[in-house]
Coordinates of C-alpha atoms in Angstrom, one line a residue:
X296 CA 127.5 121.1 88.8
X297 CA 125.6 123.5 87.4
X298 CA 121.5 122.7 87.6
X299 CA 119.5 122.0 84.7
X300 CA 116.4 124.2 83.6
X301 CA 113.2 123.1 85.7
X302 CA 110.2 123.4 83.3
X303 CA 108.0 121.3 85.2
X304 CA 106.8 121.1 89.2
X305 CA 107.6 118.1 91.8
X306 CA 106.9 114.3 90.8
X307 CA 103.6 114.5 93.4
X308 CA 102.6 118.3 91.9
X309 CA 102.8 116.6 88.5
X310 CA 100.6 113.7 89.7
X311 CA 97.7 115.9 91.1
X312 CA 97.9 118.5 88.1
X313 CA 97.8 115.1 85.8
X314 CA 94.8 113.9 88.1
X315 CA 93.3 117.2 87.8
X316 CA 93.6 117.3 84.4
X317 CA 92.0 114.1 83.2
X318 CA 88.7 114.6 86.0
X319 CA 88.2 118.0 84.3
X320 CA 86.6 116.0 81.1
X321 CA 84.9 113.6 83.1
X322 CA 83.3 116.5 85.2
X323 CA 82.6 118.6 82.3
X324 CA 80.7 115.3 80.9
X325 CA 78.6 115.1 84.2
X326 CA 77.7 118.6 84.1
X327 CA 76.8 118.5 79.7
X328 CA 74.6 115.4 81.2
X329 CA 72.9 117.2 83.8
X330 CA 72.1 120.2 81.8
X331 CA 70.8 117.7 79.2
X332 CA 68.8 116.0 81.3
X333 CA 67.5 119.2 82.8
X334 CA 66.5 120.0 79.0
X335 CA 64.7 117.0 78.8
X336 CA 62.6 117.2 81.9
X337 CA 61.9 120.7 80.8
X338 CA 60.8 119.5 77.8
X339 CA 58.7 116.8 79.1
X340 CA 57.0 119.2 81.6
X341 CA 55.9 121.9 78.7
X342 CA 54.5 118.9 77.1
X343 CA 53.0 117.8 79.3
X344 CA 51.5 121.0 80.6
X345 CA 49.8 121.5 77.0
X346 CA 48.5 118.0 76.6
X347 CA 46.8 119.1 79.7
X348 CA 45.6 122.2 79.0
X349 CA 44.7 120.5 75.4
X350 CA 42.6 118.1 77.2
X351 CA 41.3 120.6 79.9
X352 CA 40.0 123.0 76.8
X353 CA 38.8 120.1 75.1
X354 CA 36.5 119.1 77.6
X355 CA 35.2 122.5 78.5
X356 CA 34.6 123.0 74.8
X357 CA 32.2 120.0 74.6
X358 CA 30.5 121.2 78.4
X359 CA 30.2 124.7 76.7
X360 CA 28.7 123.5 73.6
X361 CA 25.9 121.2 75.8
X362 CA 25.4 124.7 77.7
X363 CA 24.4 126.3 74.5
X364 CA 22.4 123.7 73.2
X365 CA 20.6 123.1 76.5
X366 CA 20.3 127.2 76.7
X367 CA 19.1 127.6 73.4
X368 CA 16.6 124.5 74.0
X369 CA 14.9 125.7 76.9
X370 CA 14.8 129.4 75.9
X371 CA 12.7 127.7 72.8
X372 CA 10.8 125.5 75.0
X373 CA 9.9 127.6 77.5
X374 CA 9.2 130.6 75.7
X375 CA 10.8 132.5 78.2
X376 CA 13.0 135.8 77.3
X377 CA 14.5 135.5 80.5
X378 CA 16.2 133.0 79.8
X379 CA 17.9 134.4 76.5
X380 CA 20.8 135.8 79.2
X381 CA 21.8 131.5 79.7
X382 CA 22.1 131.5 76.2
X383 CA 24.3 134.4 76.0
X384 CA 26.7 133.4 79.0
X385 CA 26.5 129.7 77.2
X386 CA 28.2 131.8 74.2
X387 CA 30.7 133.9 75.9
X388 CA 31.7 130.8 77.9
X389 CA 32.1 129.1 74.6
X390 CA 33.7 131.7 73.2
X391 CA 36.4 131.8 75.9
X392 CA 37.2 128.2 75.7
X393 CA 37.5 128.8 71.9
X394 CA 39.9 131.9 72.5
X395 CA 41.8 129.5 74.6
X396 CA 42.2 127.6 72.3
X397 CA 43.4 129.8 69.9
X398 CA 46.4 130.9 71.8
X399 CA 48.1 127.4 72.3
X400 CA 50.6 126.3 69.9
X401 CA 48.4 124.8 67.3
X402 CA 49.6 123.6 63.8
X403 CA 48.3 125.3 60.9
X404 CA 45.5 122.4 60.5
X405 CA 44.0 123.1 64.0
X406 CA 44.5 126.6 63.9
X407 CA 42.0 126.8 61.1
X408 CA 39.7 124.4 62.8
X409 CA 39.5 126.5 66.1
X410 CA 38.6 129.3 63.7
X411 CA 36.3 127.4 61.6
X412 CA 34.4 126.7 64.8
X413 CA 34.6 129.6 66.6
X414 CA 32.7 131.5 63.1
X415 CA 30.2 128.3 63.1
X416 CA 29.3 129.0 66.5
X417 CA 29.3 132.9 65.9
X418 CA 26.8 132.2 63.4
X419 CA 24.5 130.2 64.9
X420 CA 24.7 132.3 68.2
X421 CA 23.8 134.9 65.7
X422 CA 20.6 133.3 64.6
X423 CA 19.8 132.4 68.1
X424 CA 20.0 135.9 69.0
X425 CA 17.5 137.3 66.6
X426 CA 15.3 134.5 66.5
X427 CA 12.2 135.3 68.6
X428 CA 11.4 133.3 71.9
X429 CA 8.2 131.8 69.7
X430 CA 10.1 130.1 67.7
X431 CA 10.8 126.6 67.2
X432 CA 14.3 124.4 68.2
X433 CA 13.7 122.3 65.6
X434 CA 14.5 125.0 63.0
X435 CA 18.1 125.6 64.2
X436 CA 18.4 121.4 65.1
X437 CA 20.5 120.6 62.2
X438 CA 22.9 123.9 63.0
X439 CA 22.9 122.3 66.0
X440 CA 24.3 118.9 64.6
X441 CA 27.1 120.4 62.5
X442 CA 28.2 122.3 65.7
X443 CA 28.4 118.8 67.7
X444 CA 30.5 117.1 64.6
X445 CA 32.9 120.3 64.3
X446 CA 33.1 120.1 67.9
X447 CA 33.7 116.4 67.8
X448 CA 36.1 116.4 65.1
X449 CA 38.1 119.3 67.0
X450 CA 38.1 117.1 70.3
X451 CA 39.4 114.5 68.4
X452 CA 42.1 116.4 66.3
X453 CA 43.6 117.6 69.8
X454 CA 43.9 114.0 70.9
X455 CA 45.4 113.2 67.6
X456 CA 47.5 115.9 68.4
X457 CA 48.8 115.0 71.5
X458 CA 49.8 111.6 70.3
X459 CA 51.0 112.3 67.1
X460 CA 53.3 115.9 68.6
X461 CA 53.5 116.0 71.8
X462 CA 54.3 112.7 72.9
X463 CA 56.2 111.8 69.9
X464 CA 58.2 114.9 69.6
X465 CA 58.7 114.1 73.4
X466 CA 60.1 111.1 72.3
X467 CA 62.3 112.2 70.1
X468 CA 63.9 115.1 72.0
X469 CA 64.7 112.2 75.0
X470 CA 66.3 110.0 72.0
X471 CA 68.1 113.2 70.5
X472 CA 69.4 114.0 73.9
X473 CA 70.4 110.3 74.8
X474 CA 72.7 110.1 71.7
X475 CA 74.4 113.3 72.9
X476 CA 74.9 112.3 75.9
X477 CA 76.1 108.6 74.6
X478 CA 78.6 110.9 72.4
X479 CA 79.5 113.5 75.1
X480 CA 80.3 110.4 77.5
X481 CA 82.4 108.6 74.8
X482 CA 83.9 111.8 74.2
X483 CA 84.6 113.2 77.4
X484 CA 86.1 109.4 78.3
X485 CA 88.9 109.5 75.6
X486 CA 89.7 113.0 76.0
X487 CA 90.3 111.8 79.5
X488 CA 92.0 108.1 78.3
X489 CA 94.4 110.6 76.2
X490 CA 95.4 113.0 79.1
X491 CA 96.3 110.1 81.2
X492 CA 98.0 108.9 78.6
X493 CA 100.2 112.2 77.9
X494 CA 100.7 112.4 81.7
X495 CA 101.7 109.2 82.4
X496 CA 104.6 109.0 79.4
X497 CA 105.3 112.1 80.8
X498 CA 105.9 110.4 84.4
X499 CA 107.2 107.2 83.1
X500 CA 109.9 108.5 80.9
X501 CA 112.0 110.3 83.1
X502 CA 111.9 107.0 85.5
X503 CA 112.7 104.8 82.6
X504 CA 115.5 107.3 81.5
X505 CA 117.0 106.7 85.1
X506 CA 116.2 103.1 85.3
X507 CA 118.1 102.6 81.6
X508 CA 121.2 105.3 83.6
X509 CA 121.0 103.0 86.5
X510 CA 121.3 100.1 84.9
X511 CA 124.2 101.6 82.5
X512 CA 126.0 102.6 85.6
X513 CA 125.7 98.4 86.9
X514 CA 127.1 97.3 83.6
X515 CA 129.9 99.9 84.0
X516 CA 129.6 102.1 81.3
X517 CA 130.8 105.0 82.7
X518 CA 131.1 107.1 79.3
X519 CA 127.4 108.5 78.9
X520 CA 126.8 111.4 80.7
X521 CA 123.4 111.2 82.4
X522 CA 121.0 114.1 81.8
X523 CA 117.2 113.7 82.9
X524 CA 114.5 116.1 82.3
X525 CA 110.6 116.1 83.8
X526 CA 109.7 116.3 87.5
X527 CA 112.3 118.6 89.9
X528 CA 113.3 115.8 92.3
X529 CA 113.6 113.5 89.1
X530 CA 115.3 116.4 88.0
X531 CA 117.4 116.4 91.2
X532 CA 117.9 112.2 91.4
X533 CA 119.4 112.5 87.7
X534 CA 121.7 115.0 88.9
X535 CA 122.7 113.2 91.7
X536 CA 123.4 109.8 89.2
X537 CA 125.6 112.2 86.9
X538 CA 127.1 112.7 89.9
X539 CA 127.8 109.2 91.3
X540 CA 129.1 108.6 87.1
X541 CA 131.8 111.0 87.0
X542 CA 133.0 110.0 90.8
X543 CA 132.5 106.2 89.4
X544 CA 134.7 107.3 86.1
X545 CA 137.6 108.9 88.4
X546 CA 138.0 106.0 90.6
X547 CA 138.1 103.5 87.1
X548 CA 140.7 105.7 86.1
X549 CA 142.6 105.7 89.3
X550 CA 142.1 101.6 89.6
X551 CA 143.2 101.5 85.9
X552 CA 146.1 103.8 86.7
X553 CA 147.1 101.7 89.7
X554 CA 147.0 98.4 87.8
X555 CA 149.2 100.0 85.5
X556 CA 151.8 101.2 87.6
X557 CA 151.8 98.1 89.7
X558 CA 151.9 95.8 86.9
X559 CA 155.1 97.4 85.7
X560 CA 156.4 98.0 88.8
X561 CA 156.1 94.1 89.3
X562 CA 157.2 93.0 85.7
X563 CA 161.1 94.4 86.5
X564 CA 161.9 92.3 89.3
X565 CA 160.0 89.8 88.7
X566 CA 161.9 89.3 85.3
X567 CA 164.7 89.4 87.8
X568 CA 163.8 87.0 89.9
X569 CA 163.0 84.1 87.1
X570 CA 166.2 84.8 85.3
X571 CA 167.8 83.9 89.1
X572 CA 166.0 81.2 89.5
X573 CA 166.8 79.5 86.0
X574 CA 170.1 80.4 87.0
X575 CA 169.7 78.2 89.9
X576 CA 167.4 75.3 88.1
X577 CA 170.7 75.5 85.3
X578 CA 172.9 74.6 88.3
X579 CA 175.0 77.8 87.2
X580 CA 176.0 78.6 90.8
X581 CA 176.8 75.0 91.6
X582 CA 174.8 71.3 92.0
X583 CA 171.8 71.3 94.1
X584 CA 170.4 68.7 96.2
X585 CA 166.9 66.5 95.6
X586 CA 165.6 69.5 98.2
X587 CA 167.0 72.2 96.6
X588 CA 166.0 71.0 93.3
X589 CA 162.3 70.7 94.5
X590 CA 162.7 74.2 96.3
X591 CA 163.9 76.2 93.0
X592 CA 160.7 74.6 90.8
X593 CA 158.0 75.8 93.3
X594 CA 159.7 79.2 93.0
X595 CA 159.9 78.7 89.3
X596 CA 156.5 77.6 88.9
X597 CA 155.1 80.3 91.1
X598 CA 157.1 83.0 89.5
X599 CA 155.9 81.8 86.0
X600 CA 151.9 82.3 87.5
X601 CA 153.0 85.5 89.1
X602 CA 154.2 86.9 85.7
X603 CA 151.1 85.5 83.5
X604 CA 148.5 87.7 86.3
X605 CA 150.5 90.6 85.6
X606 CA 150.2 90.2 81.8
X607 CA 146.4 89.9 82.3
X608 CA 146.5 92.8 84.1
X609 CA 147.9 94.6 81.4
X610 CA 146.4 93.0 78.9
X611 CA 142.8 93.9 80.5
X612 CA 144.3 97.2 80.7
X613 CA 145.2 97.4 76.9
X614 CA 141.7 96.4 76.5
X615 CA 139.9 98.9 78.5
X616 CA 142.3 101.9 76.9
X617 CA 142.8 100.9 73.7
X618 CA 139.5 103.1 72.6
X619 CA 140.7 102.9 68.2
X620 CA 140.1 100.0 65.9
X621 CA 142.2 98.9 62.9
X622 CA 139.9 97.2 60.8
X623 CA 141.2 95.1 57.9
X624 CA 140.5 92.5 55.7
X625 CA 141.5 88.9 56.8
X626 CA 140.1 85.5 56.6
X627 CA 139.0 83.8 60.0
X628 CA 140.7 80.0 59.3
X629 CA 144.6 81.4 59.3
X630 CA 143.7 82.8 62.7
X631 CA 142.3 80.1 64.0
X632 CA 145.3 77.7 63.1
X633 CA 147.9 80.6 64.3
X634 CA 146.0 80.6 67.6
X635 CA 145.5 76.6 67.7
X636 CA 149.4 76.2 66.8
X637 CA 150.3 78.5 70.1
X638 CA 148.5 75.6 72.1
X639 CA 149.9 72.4 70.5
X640 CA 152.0 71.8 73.5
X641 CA 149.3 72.0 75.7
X642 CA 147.3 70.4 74.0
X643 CA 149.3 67.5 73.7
X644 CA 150.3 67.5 77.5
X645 CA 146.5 67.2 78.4
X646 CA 145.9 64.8 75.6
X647 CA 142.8 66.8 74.2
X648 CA 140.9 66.7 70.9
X649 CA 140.6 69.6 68.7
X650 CA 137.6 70.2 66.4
X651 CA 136.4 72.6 64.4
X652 CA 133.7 73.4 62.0
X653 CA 134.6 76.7 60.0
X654 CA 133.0 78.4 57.1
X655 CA 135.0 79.9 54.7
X656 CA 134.4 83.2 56.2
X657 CA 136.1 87.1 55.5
X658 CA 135.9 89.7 57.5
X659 CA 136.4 93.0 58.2
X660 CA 137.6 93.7 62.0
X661 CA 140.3 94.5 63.9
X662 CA 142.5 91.4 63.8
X663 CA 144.7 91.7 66.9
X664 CA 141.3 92.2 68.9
X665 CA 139.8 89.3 67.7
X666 CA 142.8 87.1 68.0
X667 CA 142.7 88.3 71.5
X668 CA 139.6 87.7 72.4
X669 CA 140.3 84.1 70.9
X670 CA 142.9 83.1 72.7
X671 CA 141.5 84.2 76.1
X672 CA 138.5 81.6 75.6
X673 CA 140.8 78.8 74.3
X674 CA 142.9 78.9 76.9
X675 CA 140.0 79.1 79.1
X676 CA 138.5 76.3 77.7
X677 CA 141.5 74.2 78.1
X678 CA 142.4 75.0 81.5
X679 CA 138.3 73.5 82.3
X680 CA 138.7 70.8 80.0
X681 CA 139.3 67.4 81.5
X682 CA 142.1 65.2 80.3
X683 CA 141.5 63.5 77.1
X684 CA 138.5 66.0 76.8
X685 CA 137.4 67.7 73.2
X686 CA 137.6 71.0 72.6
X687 CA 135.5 72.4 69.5
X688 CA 136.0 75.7 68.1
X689 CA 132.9 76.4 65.0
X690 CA 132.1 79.4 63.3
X691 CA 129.2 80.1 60.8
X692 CA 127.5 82.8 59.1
X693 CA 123.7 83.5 60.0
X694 CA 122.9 86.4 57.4
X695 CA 124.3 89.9 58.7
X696 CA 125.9 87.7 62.1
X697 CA 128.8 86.0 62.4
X698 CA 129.1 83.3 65.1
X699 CA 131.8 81.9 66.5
X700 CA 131.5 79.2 69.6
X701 CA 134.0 77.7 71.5
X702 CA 133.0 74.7 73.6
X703 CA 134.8 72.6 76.2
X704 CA 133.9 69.4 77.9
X705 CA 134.9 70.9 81.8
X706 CA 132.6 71.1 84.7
X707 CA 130.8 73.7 83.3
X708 CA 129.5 77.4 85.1
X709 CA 126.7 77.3 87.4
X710 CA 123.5 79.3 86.9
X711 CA 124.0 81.4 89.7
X712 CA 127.0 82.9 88.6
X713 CA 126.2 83.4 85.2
X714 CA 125.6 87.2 85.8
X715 CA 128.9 87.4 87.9
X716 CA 130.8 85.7 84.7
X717 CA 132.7 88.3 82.6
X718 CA 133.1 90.8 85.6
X719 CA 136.4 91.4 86.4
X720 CA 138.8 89.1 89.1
X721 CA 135.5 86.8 88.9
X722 CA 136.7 83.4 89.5
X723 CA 133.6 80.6 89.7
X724 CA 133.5 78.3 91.9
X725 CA 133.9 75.1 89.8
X726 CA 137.7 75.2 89.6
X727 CA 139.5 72.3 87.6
X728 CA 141.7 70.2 90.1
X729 CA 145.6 70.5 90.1
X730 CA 146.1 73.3 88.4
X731 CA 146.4 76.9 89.9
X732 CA 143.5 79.3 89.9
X733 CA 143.6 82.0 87.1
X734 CA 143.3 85.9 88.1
X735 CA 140.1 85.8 86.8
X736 CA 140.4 88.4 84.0
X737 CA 140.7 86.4 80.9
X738 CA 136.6 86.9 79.9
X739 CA 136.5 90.2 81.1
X740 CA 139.7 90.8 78.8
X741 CA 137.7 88.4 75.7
X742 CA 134.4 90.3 76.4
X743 CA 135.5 94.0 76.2
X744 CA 137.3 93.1 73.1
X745 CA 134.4 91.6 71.1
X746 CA 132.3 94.7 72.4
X747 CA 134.8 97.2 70.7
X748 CA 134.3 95.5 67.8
X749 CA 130.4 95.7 68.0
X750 CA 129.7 92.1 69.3
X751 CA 128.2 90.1 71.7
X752 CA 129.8 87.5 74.1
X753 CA 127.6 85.5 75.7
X754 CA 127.8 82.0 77.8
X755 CA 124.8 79.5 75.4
X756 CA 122.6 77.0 77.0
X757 CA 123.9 73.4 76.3
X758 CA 122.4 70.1 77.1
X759 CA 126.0 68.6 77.0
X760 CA 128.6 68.9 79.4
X761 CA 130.9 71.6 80.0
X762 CA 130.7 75.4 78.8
X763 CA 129.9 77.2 75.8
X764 CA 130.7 80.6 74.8
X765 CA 129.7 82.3 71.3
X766 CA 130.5 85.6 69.5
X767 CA 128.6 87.6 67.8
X768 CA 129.8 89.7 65.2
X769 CA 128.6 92.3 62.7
X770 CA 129.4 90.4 59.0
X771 CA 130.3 93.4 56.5
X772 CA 128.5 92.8 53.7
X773 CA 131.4 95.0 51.9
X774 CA 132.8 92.8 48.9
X775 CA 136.2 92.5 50.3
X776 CA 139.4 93.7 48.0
X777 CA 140.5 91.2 45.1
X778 CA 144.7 89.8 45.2

């Protein structure tokens, strides 16, 4: 048998590249996170690195500006010029806090008030500078002032700042990066759902595929060929089923072959062997004693079940061969009285009721089949049936399905065996008493019939005694010929 193309690895390689597969999201998701999170902390570091070196500035802004006031004081005060070099180093450190300044990342608003300040203070260092050590602090006290309020408002600006930029925008990088990572997760997490989801279809089909072959091969349909595709020992098992189907097929044709030659082999002299024995019964070779009488019915009545197990074995044969169908238009009541009138006698020996319900149904099926079929669960039914029994036959039309039941008042088929029930040579175990055990082929025989004619056969739940079988067939909607 010749292999099929292996596009994918083993069932286990398959499982680890599918496992592989869906954790790559995930990790990719844990990494996105981390980096993310490594943003943020970034983030909140820089802020907090300027807040600090906003505060830090800040405060030596408002210590430099005391240092210039206190310079300038006591340089008035004391009337000293030596001291004019505190009131220059009170300047430059003023300026350096102010150049600071400067070079953080200001808005436009503070920028201009850094530079506002820094000229104030340029100015009044300028005065300070020229004024002569006789002069008086009180002349430069309201410069003085404005310097302490600009200062002031500039401290307070940066705090504003802080709050208002900093911390806020701090805020609002941690809540733009928690929404990414809510999305990234969510994302990463289907992505993930939808590769397990492709992988495990793609694992699951194949062993569904052989599950359906399997169960195909139980039910002995031996006529698809099995062909599985996915993993290489899946690959390998459905190759290995195919197999066990065409070895399975050979043998059915072999049994069927064997029935048939064995049947007809048997039909010959057992025609024989009746005609000899009615001779006998007829008394043709002479009288016979009481004995001898008794002697030639058990042979007649065992020759007479020997030739009906043949017939079903040819019949089932017929069945299981007969692959075309002759559908035709005929109404279902005619066949039911042509298959009722073939039991009258028996009917009347076992003292059994007939009833029927029937539609006035036409269909489109092969006939013979149906008939067939028919007769096999009739005669089943009364074989089970107990003497005086009823025996109901009712057919009815359920939209596109047409049903047929046929019902019998016998000891009925235990739940256990219900599986077992249309398999071939199946005979149950509740067996009607005094009379001779069928060959356990007439439902097999009614069942593959009513499948060729795309039906259903099934043994119905009843809350009544006995058994009760229904057909299902397709109804053609077809409006059947006129005449």
């Amino acid at each position: 048998m010749p292999l099929m193309p292996r596009h994918l690895p083993s069932f286990p390689g398959l499982l680890i590249t599918g496992f592989i597969l869906v954790v790559l999201p995930l990790l990719g998701g844990i990494i996105g996170m981390t980096y993310a999170l490594e943003q943020m902390a970034l983030e909140g570091r820089r802020s907090v690195t300027i807040s600090a070196q906003i505060t830090g500035a800040s405060r030596q802004l408002s210590e430099a500006e005391t240092a210039l006031k206190r310079a300038a004081g006591q340089y008035f005060v004391l009337e000293d010029p030596s001291l004019k070099e505190r009131l220059d180093r009170a300047h430059l450190r003023f300026t350096e806090v102010l150049d600071h300044l400067e070079s953080l990342p200001w808005s436009l608003e503070l920028a201009q008030q850094v530079v506002d300040l820094s000229r104030q203070e340029q100015r009044l260092y300028q005065q300070l500078a020229n004024a002569p050590a006789s002069g008086s602090y009180d002349t430069y006290k309201l410069e003085f002032d404005r310097l302490d309020l600009a200062t002031e408002l500039l401290s307070e600006a940066t705090t504003d700042y802080i709050r208002d930029h900093l911390v806020t925008g701090m805020n609002d990088t941690a809540s733009e990066i928690q929404s990414a990572m809510i999305y990234l997760a969510a994302g990463m997490i289907l992505l993930s759902l939808l590769l397990a989801a492709i992988f495990a279809w793609l694992l699951s089909r194949p062993v569904r595929k052989l599950s359906a072959n399997i169960r195909r091969l139980g039910q002995n349909d031996l006529e698809s060929p099995i062909n599985i595709h996915g993993p290489r020992d899946l690959e390998l098992l459905g190759q290995q089923l195919e197999w066990l189907r065409c070895r399975l097929l050979e043998l059915e044709e072999k049994k069927l072959n064997f029935f048939r030659e064995v049947s007809h082999e048997l039909k010959t002299p057992l025609t024989n062997m009746l005609e000899a024995v009615s001779l006998l019964r007829d008394e043709v070779t002479g009288p016979l004693t009481t004995q001898q009488s008794e002697v030639v019915e058990i042979m007649r009545g065992s020759a007479f079940n020997l030739r009906q197990r043949i017939e079903d074995l040819l019949r089932y044969n017929e069945a299981i061969a007969q692959a075309s169908l002759e559908p035709d238009w005929f109404e279902l009541q005619p066949l039911i009285d042509e298959i009722k009138s073939r039991f009258d006698l028996t009917l009347r020996s076992q003292q059994l009721r007939w009833e029927s319900q029937l539609e006035p149904v036409q269909l489109k099926a092969d006939r013979n089949r149906l008939s067939v079929a028919l007769e096999n669960l009739i005669s089943n039914a009364i074989r089970f049936s107990p003497k005086g029994g009823v025996l109901g036959i009712d057919a009815s039309c359920d939209g596109e399905t047409l049903r047929i039941s046929v019902r019998d008042q016998g000891p009925g088929i235990a739940e256990s065996q219900t599986e077992l029930l249309f398999q071939p040579f199946y005979k149950g175990t509740r067996q009607p008493q005094g009379t001779l055990k069928g060959s356990g082929l007439g439902l097999a025989i009614a069942k593959t019939h009513i499948e060729q004619l795309g039906g259903t056969l099934s043994l119905k739940p009843s809350a009544e005694p006995g058994a009760h079988f229904e057909i299902s067939l397709p109804n053609n909607k077809e409006t059947p010929p006129r005449g």
